[in-house]
Structures are given as structure tokens and as C-alpha cells.
């Protein structure tokens, strides 16, 4: 049995959507709408999942013959390490320290406990001077995560029409904290750790937004080298600062929902036909 | 009779300490006797160091001896595993190597907002490069970010000085390149690592004795503005020039530079309160020094020489630290020696990059 499947509402389709977990929003949108022009190439078991390695992209190549491919690449690198605020906190341009004075009342001991359990960086006698981290340093840290995108583009671009789709922007602080406090898989973990969900030190929203923008600049640079356009997040899905609107948020800290997926289907269809 | 007359005559040399006499104090292949009996540092010192790449060798010894080395600009722990260039993480703040006193004076002036160089950034390949730290591996991506990162850096420089009880500065070069607009000294000629050399904007300078003394006087004066008035310890780097921009053989230029720096440092230590001179230069380059203190290129100072210098500088605090010179040659796999060897072998100098571009 194949590790991967084509999730579609119809036998024929024109666009294969491929990539990491953010494709789930599109998958749900297709299932809800019965949209027939798109299919999502993903694991056969989205609940457990399998690593999307080179064999996955070989599968995408096979099932996309004669079709366009829309890639939703990763998009959670900033969350993977920094959804929970490290100690000491850091900022990223343009989110300067003064713009996000924290007053969440987070107990220091809770942050240190979390840092130990989650093996996150934590301060010893680190100075306060590491507060602003260069964006190019973030990009250096994330560079290895783009190696497989380059593999995928090298495989697909010569024979396929390819677009790369921006992944959802971060959610507002209150949305993330609210969702974390009710997230089914995380509650038992937090309980075992003895952590009060209300004390979770989520990284400041403007820092997360700055990291997301830095990540997408890196995505754009990578795609530009292959002549592949990057589809931006539509403005209707974001608030005035660029955060994902709550109505498009899945009930977790990082993903968008089927309604967002529906919008992205429209956008992808427009871009493919350009 | 002549010999009897000599033995009983009084003269100025009769009452000198034994270390004033070459015989008995200096022997080939041995550390000069009594060159620094007590060491430079106190156990309670908080040390800031700056200068040429040779200056970074001090740091692991201070760490091992439990003497606080001031660090105000270390990378955030989440990013500490990412590499950095050219010693920007080796000093108290991320200023990297500084080869002239003038460069250090200007850095402090910038940190105290008394000097803002007119040529303060270079735009290259979508990045904004700091002309005074051209080798930084993670430059800013916009002018706004550059301003914020630079302000943060200068703030950290100021914080380091405010914490120091002693500042160690290793004088490296007299030759430098500076802005014609305002005299801002670059660590290396524009165009070598980054930027573009423009003879209308950039000029060569070979700081003479009076200039270096003047800069040392100004440096001491600036440090006196700090409440704790830190001690200033000067050393001269024994590492010869990579290249000279003077129309002379590089050997002559190198000896000239070191002579100027040594004379200026000595004069400053003799005449200005709060300045000491430590003879690292003499230990490594004096006629008593073993031939194997330098590598076959006659420029790279070997680990055993650095260890001897550091032990002399640390004085009693070095007891029990690291390895003896003979052990460091025979057993390089010990933690202290590997660390020291790595630090030394990986200590990059902007100056050394000149070789690849000639």
C-alpha cells in the first residue's frame, strides 16, 4: 500500500496541491465543497502522517502528469522552535523590544520548567544583549529546511507548471493562547508537566509575524532561483497588521481552517491559469 | 689592583635587582626569569579585552582561572550553534578584531554617541554591511534593521566598558585605512572583505609614534570617565604583518610597526597613570625565545608560545591550568589544549584575508 494518496473529490483534476501540513486546509475545503479541479497529494493516513521525503515528491511527480502543481512548503519553521518563548526572549526586526512589552504575568519558574522539559534554550547568565536577532541569522538556521524544496522544484519545474503558495500567517496572541488552552493533544502533556496552560509563554505575536515574514522572504528567494512564482496570502484573510483573521483559524496554534482553504483554492486556480 | 678597584666602587648598577641583568635573567629557550611574578589580574577582576586577533587568546585562560571575562553580546542560546566569522564572538562585545588604538577610541566614541561615521554602511547583494565589522556572517537585510542592530551592538560595547575593572588592549598594526571624510578607521581596507575601495573616499595611514601615544592618552582619558576607572593593560602583538601598503619590504614594515607600537605602549605605561605594559611581545620575539615559537611561515605563533605568554600574564592564577608547554606538544587531545588549539587555529584575522586577494 502506498504511503501517499491523492485526496480528491473527483477522478480528474487539474491542480495537484502538495506539501506539508498546511495543505490540510485545502484538503478539508475540497472535501467540504466537492471541488473537482484540485487534489491534494498527502499521506494515506493524515492523522499519523509520514515524513514527506524524496519519495513523496516522486509520487507528486507521477500523479501530476499533465497537471499543474501547487506547493505549500512547510511554513512552520518559526513555530517549531519559537512558538513557546525562549528564555531570554528575543525580538526580530521590525518587532523591537519596546513594541512588545510583555505583561502576561508568566511565572519565571514556569518558563524555566518548560524550557527544561521541552529542551528549549534557556538562559544561564546570558546577557540581555542578545535581544535583537538578525533576520539573516534566522534564515541561516532555517536554510536546511529548504533543501528538499529545492529537490522538489528541480524535479517538477522542467515538466510541470509549478506555483508555490504562501502558508498562513501567524495568529494573534489571544487566539494562540486560547487554542492552546483547549488543544486536546496538548492538555494531557501540560498536565503531566505540571504546567498551568494560562502561564504558557507564547512568543509575542509581532515577533512571530516578523519571523514568518523572514521565512517567506527566504521562500521567495528560493523560488526565484527556479523561476517559480509565490502566491501571496490574500488580504481578505488577514487583519490590518497581517495576522490571520480568527474566522480562518483552525482550533490550534498554527494552522488555518477549511474556510481559509476554500479561499486558497480560488487563489490557486487564478494563479495557475495566469 | 684594577679588579679590586672595580669591586669596591659605587655605581648606579650596583643596587639593581637581579632581573636588571641579562645574565641570570635571560636564557635561550626559557621564560625570562621574573618577567611578571604576580600576574596582571586580580581574582576579583572583571576583564574586557580588545585588539588584534592575538588578544582573543586570553579569554579561555581567564575562564579556566575563574576570573570573570565580561561578555555583553553573546548570541542568543537558540542560535549559539550557528558559526560566526573572524572572532566576532571572541571578545567582550561583538566588535571583532581591532588593530589600531584609533579604531578602539572611535568605537568607544561611537558607543558613547560622540562620533557617527559618515560612511557607516555598505549595501551589497541585498544586505547592509557594517564597514567596521565587514565579516559579520549575519548582516542586516534593511537599513532599519541595520540601525537597530548597530545601536544594540554599541549599547553592548558601552555596557562592557561600564562593567570592566581592567581593559586589556593588544596593539596590532600601525598601518590602516580610513575615511577621507571624517577619519573613521576601517578594520581592513574597503574591498578586501566587503565594500568597494574608492581612492576619493578612502586613504592609507601609517600611524606614527606621536599618533599612537596621543590615541593611548585619549583612550586612558575616556576610561577615566567611567566611575570605576578600569586599569588599562597594553600588549603588543608579536604577529607580523600579512602585507604592507608602504613601499618597503614587509619585514621592514612589520618591524617598524611593532617598534612604534612597543615604544608608544612603553611610553604610555611609564608616563600615564593607570596604564601597564605586559611584555607578551618580548616573550615571543626576544632573542631568548625558542625558534619553534613561530611556525614555518615565520608568522603564525604556535600554541606553546601562546601558553607561555598566557601563563606569565596570569601569574599565580595559571597554576594548575591547561598543560605545560611540553605536554601541549606531546598530548594535544586533552580538553584544555584541544580547546586552546582550536581557538588558536581558528582565530581568523581580517588582515589574513589580504593574502587571498593579492
Coordinates of C-alpha atoms in Angstrom, one line a residue:
Chain A
X1 CA 0.0 0.0 0.0
X2 CA 1.3 3.4 -0.9
X3 CA 2.4 5.7 1.8
X4 CA 0.8 8.6 -0.1
X5 CA -2.7 9.2 -1.6
X6 CA -4.4 11.7 -3.8
X7 CA -7.2 13.2 -1.9
X8 CA -9.8 14.5 -4.3
X9 CA -13.5 14.8 -4.9
X10 CA -13.2 13.8 -8.5
X11 CA -11.2 11.3 -10.6
X12 CA -10.0 14.1 -12.8
X13 CA -8.4 17.2 -11.6
X14 CA -6.2 19.9 -13.0
X15 CA -4.1 21.0 -10.0
X16 CA -2.3 18.8 -7.6
X17 CA -1.6 20.5 -4.2
X18 CA 1.4 19.2 -2.5
X19 CA 3.3 20.0 0.6
X20 CA 3.3 19.8 4.4
X21 CA 0.5 20.1 7.0
X22 CA -0.9 23.4 5.7
X23 CA -2.3 21.5 2.8
X24 CA -4.9 20.1 5.2
X25 CA -6.9 23.3 5.0
X26 CA -7.2 22.8 1.2
X27 CA -8.0 19.1 1.7
X28 CA -10.8 20.0 4.1
X29 CA -12.1 22.7 1.7
X30 CA -12.1 20.2 -1.2
X31 CA -14.0 17.7 0.9
X32 CA -16.5 20.3 2.1
X33 CA -17.1 21.8 -1.3
X34 CA -16.7 18.8 -3.6
X35 CA -14.4 20.9 -5.7
X36 CA -13.3 18.8 -8.7
X37 CA -10.4 20.7 -10.2
X38 CA -8.0 20.1 -7.3
X39 CA -6.5 17.2 -5.5
X40 CA -4.2 17.1 -2.5
X41 CA -1.2 14.7 -2.5
X42 CA -0.6 13.8 1.1
X43 CA -0.1 10.8 3.3
X44 CA -2.5 7.9 3.2
X45 CA -3.0 8.5 6.9
X46 CA -3.2 12.2 7.6
X47 CA -3.7 11.5 11.3
X48 CA -0.4 9.8 11.9
X49 CA 1.4 11.0 8.8
X50 CA 4.7 10.0 7.3
X51 CA 7.7 12.1 6.6
X52 CA 7.4 13.9 3.3
X53 CA 10.7 12.8 1.9
X54 CA 12.1 12.5 -1.7
X55 CA 9.7 9.5 -2.4
X56 CA 6.8 11.8 -1.6
X57 CA 7.9 14.2 -4.3
X58 CA 8.4 11.3 -6.7
X59 CA 4.8 10.4 -6.0
X60 CA 3.7 14.0 -6.7
X61 CA 5.6 14.0 -9.9
X62 CA 3.8 10.8 -11.0
X63 CA 0.3 11.9 -10.2
X64 CA 0.7 15.3 -11.6
X65 CA 1.5 14.4 -15.2
X66 CA -0.3 16.9 -17.5
X67 CA -1.3 19.0 -14.5
X68 CA -0.1 22.0 -12.5
X69 CA 1.4 21.6 -9.1
X70 CA 0.8 24.0 -6.2
X71 CA 3.3 23.6 -3.4
X72 CA 2.6 24.6 0.1
X73 CA 6.0 24.3 1.7
X74 CA 6.5 23.7 5.4
X75 CA 5.6 27.1 6.8
X76 CA 6.1 26.2 10.5
X77 CA 9.8 26.5 10.9
X78 CA 9.3 29.6 13.1
X79 CA 6.8 27.8 15.3
X80 CA 8.8 24.6 15.5
X81 CA 11.4 26.3 17.7
X82 CA 9.9 29.5 18.8
X83 CA 6.2 29.1 19.3
X84 CA 6.9 29.0 23.0
X85 CA 9.0 32.0 24.0
X86 CA 12.6 31.0 24.9
X87 CA 14.4 32.5 27.8
X88 CA 15.6 35.1 27.4
X89 CA 13.1 36.3 24.8
X90 CA 14.4 37.8 21.6
X91 CA 13.0 40.1 19.0
X92 CA 13.2 40.2 15.3
X93 CA 13.1 43.3 13.1
X94 CA 10.8 45.2 12.9
X95 CA 9.3 43.9 16.2
X96 CA 11.5 45.8 18.5
X97 CA 11.6 45.2 22.2
X98 CA 9.7 48.3 23.1
X99 CA 6.9 47.3 20.9
X100 CA 6.1 44.2 22.8
X101 CA 6.5 44.8 26.5
X102 CA 5.2 41.7 28.0
X103 CA 2.8 41.7 30.8
X104 CA 1.3 38.3 30.6
X105 CA 2.2 37.6 34.2
X106 CA 4.1 34.5 33.3
X107 CA 5.9 32.9 36.2
X108 CA 9.6 32.7 35.6
X109 CA 9.7 29.3 37.1
X110 CA 7.1 28.0 34.7
X111 CA 9.2 29.2 31.8
X112 CA 12.3 27.6 33.1
X113 CA 10.4 24.3 33.8
X114 CA 9.0 24.4 30.3
X115 CA 12.5 25.1 28.9
X116 CA 13.9 22.0 30.7
X117 CA 11.1 19.7 29.6
X118 CA 10.9 20.8 26.1
X119 CA 14.7 21.1 25.8
X120 CA 14.3 24.7 24.7
X121 CA 17.1 27.2 25.0
X122 CA 17.2 28.9 28.4
X123 CA 19.3 31.5 29.9
X124 CA 22.1 30.9 32.4
X125 CA 24.0 34.0 32.8
X126 CA 23.2 35.3 29.3
X127 CA 23.2 39.0 29.0
X128 CA 20.2 41.0 27.9
X129 CA 22.2 42.0 24.8
X130 CA 21.0 39.2 22.6
X131 CA 17.6 40.7 22.3
X132 CA 17.5 41.6 18.6
X133 CA 18.4 38.7 16.4
X134 CA 19.4 39.4 12.7
X135 CA 16.9 38.1 10.2
X136 CA 19.8 36.6 8.2
X137 CA 20.6 34.5 11.3
X138 CA 17.1 33.1 11.3
X139 CA 17.4 32.3 7.6
X140 CA 20.7 30.6 8.2
X141 CA 19.0 28.4 10.9
X142 CA 16.2 27.6 8.5
X143 CA 18.3 27.0 5.4
X144 CA 18.5 23.2 5.8
X145 CA 14.7 23.1 5.7
X146 CA 14.7 24.4 2.1
X147 CA 17.0 21.7 0.8
X148 CA 14.1 19.4 0.0
X149 CA 12.1 22.2 -1.6
X150 CA 15.0 22.6 -4.0
X151 CA 14.9 18.9 -4.7
X152 CA 11.1 19.1 -5.4
X153 CA 11.4 22.1 -7.7
X154 CA 14.3 20.6 -9.6
X155 CA 12.1 17.5 -10.1
X156 CA 8.9 19.3 -11.0
X157 CA 9.8 22.6 -12.8
X158 CA 11.2 21.1 -16.0
X159 CA 7.9 19.3 -16.8
X160 CA 5.2 20.8 -14.8
X161 CA 3.6 24.2 -14.3
X162 CA 4.5 24.9 -10.6
X163 CA 3.4 27.6 -8.2
X164 CA 4.4 27.9 -4.6
X165 CA 1.8 29.0 -2.2
X166 CA 2.4 31.1 0.9
X167 CA 1.5 29.4 4.1
X168 CA -0.9 31.0 6.6
X169 CA 0.4 34.0 8.6
X170 CA 0.6 33.7 12.4
X171 CA -2.4 34.1 14.6
X172 CA -3.0 36.8 17.2
X173 CA -1.6 36.2 20.7
X174 CA -5.1 35.7 22.2
X175 CA -6.1 33.2 19.6
X176 CA -3.0 31.1 20.0
X177 CA -3.3 31.2 23.8
X178 CA -7.0 30.3 23.7
X179 CA -6.4 27.5 21.3
X180 CA -3.6 26.1 23.2
X181 CA -5.6 26.1 26.4
X182 CA -8.2 23.8 24.7
X183 CA -5.9 21.8 22.4
X184 CA -6.8 18.1 23.0
X185 CA -3.3 16.7 22.4
X186 CA -1.5 19.3 24.5
X187 CA -3.7 19.3 27.6
X188 CA -2.5 16.0 29.0
X189 CA 1.1 16.9 28.2
X190 CA 0.8 20.1 30.1
X191 CA -0.9 18.4 33.0
X192 CA 1.9 15.8 33.2
X193 CA 4.5 18.6 33.1
X194 CA 2.6 20.4 35.9
X195 CA 2.3 23.5 33.7
X196 CA -0.6 25.9 34.0
X197 CA -1.8 26.5 30.5
X198 CA -2.7 30.0 31.4
X199 CA 1.0 30.7 32.1
X200 CA 2.3 29.5 28.8
X201 CA 4.8 31.9 27.4
X202 CA 3.8 32.1 23.8
X203 CA 6.2 34.2 21.8
X204 CA 5.0 37.7 21.2
X205 CA 2.7 37.9 18.1
X206 CA 4.7 40.6 16.4
X207 CA 7.9 38.6 16.8
X208 CA 6.1 35.6 15.3
X209 CA 4.9 37.8 12.5
X210 CA 8.4 39.1 11.8
X211 CA 9.7 35.6 11.8
X212 CA 7.0 34.5 9.4
X213 CA 7.8 37.3 7.0
X214 CA 11.5 36.5 7.2
X215 CA 10.7 32.9 6.4
X216 CA 8.6 33.9 3.4
X217 CA 11.3 36.1 2.1
X218 CA 13.6 33.1 2.2
X219 CA 10.9 31.1 0.4
X220 CA 10.6 33.7 -2.3
X221 CA 14.4 33.8 -2.8
X222 CA 14.5 30.0 -3.2
X223 CA 11.6 30.0 -5.7
X224 CA 13.0 32.9 -7.6
X225 CA 16.1 30.9 -8.4
X226 CA 13.8 28.4 -10.2
X227 CA 11.5 30.9 -11.8
X228 CA 8.6 29.8 -9.7
X229 CA 6.1 32.4 -8.6
X230 CA 5.0 32.6 -5.0
X231 CA 1.3 33.1 -4.4
X232 CA 0.8 35.6 -1.5
X233 CA -1.7 35.3 1.3
X234 CA -4.9 37.1 0.2
X235 CA -5.5 40.3 2.1
X236 CA -9.1 39.2 2.9
X237 CA -7.7 36.5 5.2
X238 CA -5.6 38.9 7.3
X239 CA -6.2 41.8 9.7
X240 CA -4.6 45.2 9.2
X241 CA -1.4 44.1 10.8
X242 CA -1.1 40.9 8.7
X243 CA -2.3 38.3 11.2
X244 CA -4.6 35.5 10.2
X245 CA -8.2 36.5 11.0
X246 CA -9.8 34.4 13.7
X247 CA -12.5 33.1 11.4
X248 CA -9.9 31.4 9.3
X249 CA -8.1 29.8 12.2
X250 CA -8.1 26.0 12.8
X251 CA -8.6 25.2 16.5
X252 CA -4.8 25.0 17.1
X253 CA -1.9 27.3 17.4
X254 CA -0.6 27.3 13.8
X255 CA -3.0 26.1 11.1
X256 CA -5.8 27.6 9.1
X257 CA -9.2 26.0 8.6
X258 CA -11.3 24.8 5.7
X259 CA -12.7 28.3 5.0
X260 CA -9.1 29.5 4.5
X261 CA -8.5 26.5 2.3
X262 CA -11.6 27.5 0.2
X263 CA -10.1 31.0 -0.4
X264 CA -6.7 29.5 -1.3
X265 CA -8.3 27.1 -3.8
X266 CA -9.8 30.2 -5.6
X267 CA -6.5 32.0 -5.5
X268 CA -4.5 29.0 -6.7
X269 CA -6.9 28.4 -9.6
X270 CA -6.4 32.0 -10.6
X271 CA -2.7 31.8 -10.5
X272 CA -2.4 28.6 -12.4
X273 CA -4.4 30.0 -15.3
X274 CA -2.3 33.2 -15.4
Chain B
X1 CA 94.7 46.1 41.6
X2 CA 92.2 47.1 38.8
X3 CA 89.9 44.3 39.7
X4 CA 90.0 45.3 43.4
X5 CA 89.1 48.9 42.4
X6 CA 86.0 47.7 40.4
X7 CA 84.7 45.6 43.2
X8 CA 84.6 48.4 45.7
X9 CA 83.3 51.4 43.5
X10 CA 79.8 52.6 43.9
X11 CA 77.8 53.0 40.6
X12 CA 74.1 53.0 39.6
X13 CA 74.0 49.4 38.6
X14 CA 75.2 48.0 41.9
X15 CA 71.8 48.3 43.7
X16 CA 69.7 47.0 40.9
X17 CA 67.5 43.9 41.1
X18 CA 68.8 40.7 39.5
X19 CA 66.3 41.0 36.8
X20 CA 68.0 44.1 35.6
X21 CA 70.9 41.9 34.4
X22 CA 70.7 39.9 31.3
X23 CA 72.9 37.2 32.6
X24 CA 71.0 35.1 35.0
X25 CA 67.6 36.5 33.9
X26 CA 67.5 35.6 30.3
X27 CA 68.5 32.2 28.8
X28 CA 67.7 30.9 25.4
X29 CA 64.6 28.7 25.4
X30 CA 63.3 29.7 28.8
X31 CA 60.7 32.2 30.0
X32 CA 62.6 35.2 31.2
X33 CA 63.1 35.0 35.0
X34 CA 60.8 37.2 37.0
X35 CA 59.3 38.9 34.0
X36 CA 55.9 39.1 35.7
X37 CA 55.9 37.5 39.1
X38 CA 52.5 38.4 40.3
X39 CA 50.5 38.3 37.0
X40 CA 48.3 41.0 35.6
X41 CA 44.9 40.1 37.1
X42 CA 43.2 40.0 40.5
X43 CA 40.8 37.2 41.3
X44 CA 38.1 39.8 41.5
X45 CA 38.8 41.5 38.2
X46 CA 36.2 41.8 35.5
X47 CA 38.1 41.8 32.3
X48 CA 37.3 43.4 28.9
X49 CA 39.8 42.7 26.1
X50 CA 40.1 44.1 22.6
X51 CA 42.7 44.4 19.9
X52 CA 44.3 42.2 17.3
X53 CA 43.5 38.5 17.0
X54 CA 46.2 37.7 19.4
X55 CA 44.1 39.4 22.1
X56 CA 41.4 36.7 21.9
X57 CA 43.8 34.1 23.3
X58 CA 43.4 35.5 26.8
X59 CA 39.8 34.6 27.1
X60 CA 39.9 30.8 27.7
X61 CA 42.6 31.3 30.3
X62 CA 40.5 33.7 32.2
X63 CA 37.6 31.3 32.0
X64 CA 39.7 28.5 33.3
X65 CA 41.1 30.6 36.1
X66 CA 37.7 31.6 37.2
X67 CA 38.4 35.3 36.5
X68 CA 35.4 37.0 35.0
X69 CA 35.6 37.8 31.4
X70 CA 33.0 40.4 30.6
X71 CA 30.6 39.3 27.9
X72 CA 27.7 41.6 26.9
X73 CA 27.0 40.5 23.4
X74 CA 26.8 36.7 23.1
X75 CA 24.4 35.2 20.6
X76 CA 21.1 34.1 21.9
X77 CA 21.4 30.5 23.1
X78 CA 19.0 29.3 20.4
X79 CA 21.4 30.5 17.8
X80 CA 24.8 29.8 19.5
X81 CA 25.4 26.7 17.4
X82 CA 25.5 28.8 14.2
X83 CA 29.0 29.7 13.2
X84 CA 30.3 33.2 13.1
X85 CA 33.3 34.7 11.4
X86 CA 36.5 36.4 12.3
X87 CA 36.4 36.4 16.1
X88 CA 33.2 38.4 16.5
X89 CA 32.2 36.1 19.3
X90 CA 35.7 36.0 20.9
X91 CA 35.6 39.4 22.7
X92 CA 33.5 41.1 25.3
X93 CA 31.2 42.5 22.7
X94 CA 30.9 41.6 19.0
X95 CA 33.4 44.2 17.7
X96 CA 35.8 41.6 16.4
X97 CA 39.5 42.3 15.9
X98 CA 40.7 45.8 16.2
X99 CA 44.2 46.5 15.0
X100 CA 44.8 50.1 16.0
X101 CA 44.3 52.2 19.1
X102 CA 42.5 54.8 16.9
X103 CA 39.9 52.2 15.9
X104 CA 39.3 51.3 19.6
X105 CA 39.0 55.0 20.5
X106 CA 36.5 55.6 17.8
X107 CA 34.5 52.5 18.8
X108 CA 34.1 54.0 22.3
X109 CA 33.2 57.4 20.8
X110 CA 30.5 55.7 18.8
X111 CA 29.2 53.7 21.8
X112 CA 29.0 57.0 23.7
X113 CA 27.3 58.7 20.8
X114 CA 30.2 61.2 20.3
X115 CA 31.1 60.1 16.8
X116 CA 28.9 58.9 13.9
X117 CA 30.9 57.9 10.9
X118 CA 29.6 59.3 7.6
X119 CA 30.3 56.1 5.7
X120 CA 28.5 53.8 8.1
X121 CA 27.1 51.2 5.9
X122 CA 27.6 49.4 2.6
X123 CA 24.8 47.9 0.5
X124 CA 25.7 44.6 -1.1
X125 CA 23.7 41.8 -2.5
X126 CA 20.6 42.8 -0.7
X127 CA 22.4 43.1 2.6
X128 CA 23.5 46.1 4.6
X129 CA 27.1 45.6 5.7
X130 CA 28.9 47.2 8.6
X131 CA 32.2 48.7 7.4
X132 CA 33.6 48.4 10.9
X133 CA 32.6 44.7 11.1
X134 CA 32.6 43.7 7.4
X135 CA 33.0 40.0 8.1
X136 CA 29.8 39.5 10.2
X137 CA 28.1 36.4 9.0
X138 CA 24.6 37.6 9.6
X139 CA 24.3 41.2 8.3
X140 CA 21.2 43.2 8.3
X141 CA 18.7 42.9 5.5
X142 CA 17.5 46.5 5.6
X143 CA 18.6 49.9 6.7
X144 CA 16.1 49.9 9.6
X145 CA 17.3 46.6 10.8
X146 CA 20.9 47.8 10.4
X147 CA 20.3 50.8 12.5
X148 CA 18.7 48.7 15.2
X149 CA 21.4 46.0 15.2
X150 CA 24.1 48.6 15.3
X151 CA 22.5 50.6 18.1
X152 CA 22.2 47.3 20.1
X153 CA 25.9 46.5 19.4
X154 CA 27.1 49.9 20.5
X155 CA 24.9 49.7 23.6
X156 CA 26.6 46.4 24.4
X157 CA 30.0 47.9 23.9
X158 CA 29.1 50.7 26.4
X159 CA 27.8 48.1 28.8
X160 CA 31.0 46.1 28.6
X161 CA 33.1 49.1 29.5
X162 CA 30.9 50.0 32.4
X163 CA 31.4 46.6 33.8
X164 CA 35.2 46.4 33.4
X165 CA 37.8 46.7 36.2
X166 CA 40.6 46.1 33.7
X167 CA 40.8 46.6 29.9
X168 CA 43.4 44.7 28.0
X169 CA 44.3 46.0 24.6
X170 CA 46.6 44.3 22.2
X171 CA 48.2 46.8 19.7
X172 CA 48.5 45.1 16.3
X173 CA 49.2 47.5 13.5
X174 CA 50.2 51.0 12.6
X175 CA 49.0 50.7 9.0
X176 CA 45.3 51.3 8.5
X177 CA 42.8 52.6 6.0
X178 CA 40.4 55.4 6.9
X179 CA 37.7 57.6 5.6
X180 CA 38.9 60.8 4.0
X181 CA 35.6 62.3 5.1
X182 CA 36.0 62.0 8.8
X183 CA 39.0 59.8 9.6
X184 CA 36.9 56.8 10.6
X185 CA 39.3 53.9 10.7
X186 CA 38.2 50.6 9.0
X187 CA 39.5 47.3 10.4
X188 CA 40.7 46.3 6.9
X189 CA 40.8 48.1 3.6
X190 CA 37.4 48.5 1.9
X191 CA 37.1 45.9 -0.9
X192 CA 39.1 43.2 0.9
X193 CA 36.1 41.6 2.7
X194 CA 33.2 43.8 1.7
X195 CA 32.6 47.2 0.3
X196 CA 34.4 48.9 -2.6
X197 CA 37.7 50.7 -2.4
X198 CA 37.4 54.3 -3.6
X199 CA 40.5 56.4 -3.5
X200 CA 38.4 59.5 -3.3
X201 CA 36.8 58.3 -0.1
X202 CA 39.5 56.1 1.4
X203 CA 43.1 56.8 2.3
X204 CA 46.0 54.9 3.8
X205 CA 47.5 56.0 7.1
X206 CA 50.6 54.7 8.9
X207 CA 50.1 55.9 12.4
X208 CA 53.4 57.3 13.8
X209 CA 54.7 57.2 17.3
X210 CA 53.1 60.6 18.3
X211 CA 49.7 59.5 16.9
X212 CA 49.7 56.2 18.8
X213 CA 50.8 57.9 22.0
X214 CA 48.1 60.5 21.5
X215 CA 45.5 57.8 21.0
X216 CA 46.6 56.0 24.1
X217 CA 46.3 59.2 26.1
X218 CA 42.8 59.7 24.7
X219 CA 41.9 56.1 25.5
X220 CA 43.1 56.4 29.1
X221 CA 41.2 59.7 29.4
X222 CA 38.0 58.1 28.1
X223 CA 38.4 55.2 30.5
X224 CA 38.8 57.7 33.3
X225 CA 35.3 59.0 32.6
X226 CA 34.0 55.7 33.8
X227 CA 33.2 55.6 37.5
X228 CA 35.4 52.6 38.2
X229 CA 38.3 53.9 36.0
X230 CA 39.4 50.5 34.9
X231 CA 43.1 49.7 34.6
X232 CA 44.4 49.6 31.1
X233 CA 46.9 46.8 30.2
X234 CA 48.7 47.1 26.9
X235 CA 50.4 44.3 25.0
X236 CA 51.9 44.4 21.5
X237 CA 51.0 41.5 19.2
X238 CA 54.0 39.5 18.1
X239 CA 52.3 38.5 14.9
X240 CA 53.9 40.2 11.9
X241 CA 52.0 42.0 9.1
X242 CA 50.4 39.9 6.4
X243 CA 51.1 42.7 3.9
X244 CA 52.3 46.2 3.9
X245 CA 50.9 49.1 1.9
X246 CA 54.1 51.0 2.3
X247 CA 56.7 50.9 -0.4
X248 CA 59.1 48.7 1.6
X249 CA 59.7 45.1 2.2
X250 CA 57.1 43.6 4.5
X251 CA 59.7 42.6 7.0
X252 CA 60.9 46.1 7.4
X253 CA 57.4 47.5 7.6
X254 CA 56.5 44.9 10.2
X255 CA 59.5 45.6 12.4
X256 CA 58.8 49.3 12.1
X257 CA 55.2 48.9 13.1
X258 CA 56.0 46.8 16.1
X259 CA 58.7 49.1 17.1
X260 CA 56.4 52.1 17.0
X261 CA 53.7 50.3 18.9
X262 CA 56.2 49.0 21.5
X263 CA 57.7 52.4 22.1
X264 CA 54.4 54.1 22.3
X265 CA 53.0 51.5 24.7
X266 CA 56.0 51.7 26.9
X267 CA 56.0 55.5 27.0
X268 CA 52.3 55.5 27.8
X269 CA 52.8 53.0 30.7
X270 CA 55.7 55.0 32.0
X271 CA 54.1 58.4 31.9
X272 CA 50.3 57.9 32.3
X273 CA 48.7 56.7 35.4
X274 CA 46.5 53.7 35.1
X275 CA 48.4 52.0 32.2
X276 CA 50.5 48.9 32.5
X277 CA 52.5 47.2 29.8
X278 CA 52.8 43.4 29.6
X279 CA 55.7 42.1 27.6
X280 CA 54.0 39.4 25.5
X281 CA 55.8 40.7 22.5
X282 CA 59.2 40.3 24.2
X283 CA 58.4 36.8 25.4
X284 CA 57.6 35.6 21.9
X285 CA 60.0 37.6 19.8
X286 CA 63.0 38.3 22.1
X287 CA 66.4 36.7 21.3
X288 CA 65.8 34.2 24.1
X289 CA 62.6 32.8 22.5
X290 CA 62.9 29.3 21.1
X291 CA 62.9 29.1 17.3
X292 CA 59.8 27.0 17.4
X293 CA 57.7 29.8 18.9
X294 CA 56.8 30.6 15.3
X295 CA 55.5 28.2 12.7
X296 CA 57.5 27.6 9.5
X297 CA 55.8 30.6 7.9
X298 CA 57.6 32.8 10.5
X299 CA 54.3 34.5 11.2
X300 CA 51.9 32.1 13.0
X301 CA 52.6 31.9 16.7
X302 CA 52.5 28.4 17.9
X303 CA 50.2 27.2 20.8
X304 CA 53.2 26.6 23.1
X305 CA 54.3 30.2 22.8
X306 CA 50.8 31.5 23.5
X307 CA 50.5 29.2 26.5
X308 CA 53.8 30.6 27.9
X309 CA 52.6 34.2 27.4
X310 CA 49.2 33.4 29.0
X311 CA 50.8 31.7 32.0
X312 CA 53.1 34.7 32.5
X313 CA 50.1 37.0 32.2
X314 CA 48.0 35.0 34.6
X315 CA 50.8 34.7 37.1
X316 CA 49.9 32.6 40.1
X317 CA 46.3 32.2 38.7
X318 CA 47.7 30.0 36.0
X319 CA 48.9 27.3 38.4
X320 CA 47.2 24.0 37.6
X321 CA 45.6 25.3 34.4
X322 CA 46.0 23.8 31.0
X323 CA 49.2 22.0 30.3
X324 CA 52.8 22.6 30.4
X325 CA 54.4 23.5 27.0
X326 CA 56.0 20.1 26.7
X327 CA 52.7 18.3 27.4
X328 CA 50.8 20.6 25.0
X329 CA 53.1 19.3 22.2
X330 CA 53.1 15.6 23.2
X331 CA 49.4 15.2 24.2
X332 CA 47.1 17.5 22.2
X333 CA 44.0 15.6 23.0
X334 CA 43.3 17.0 26.4
X335 CA 40.3 19.2 26.7
X336 CA 42.1 22.4 27.6
X337 CA 44.8 22.0 24.9
X338 CA 42.3 21.0 22.2
X339 CA 40.1 23.9 23.1
X340 CA 43.1 26.3 23.1
X341 CA 44.4 24.7 19.9
X342 CA 41.1 25.1 18.2
X343 CA 40.7 28.6 19.3
X344 CA 44.2 29.5 18.0
X345 CA 44.0 27.6 14.8
X346 CA 40.6 29.0 14.0
X347 CA 41.3 32.6 15.1
X348 CA 40.8 34.4 11.8
X349 CA 42.0 37.9 11.1
X350 CA 40.6 40.2 8.6
X351 CA 44.2 41.1 7.9
X352 CA 45.0 37.5 6.9
X353 CA 42.4 37.7 4.1
X354 CA 44.7 40.1 2.3
X355 CA 46.8 37.2 1.2
X356 CA 44.0 35.7 -0.9
X357 CA 43.4 39.0 -2.7
X358 CA 46.9 39.9 -3.7

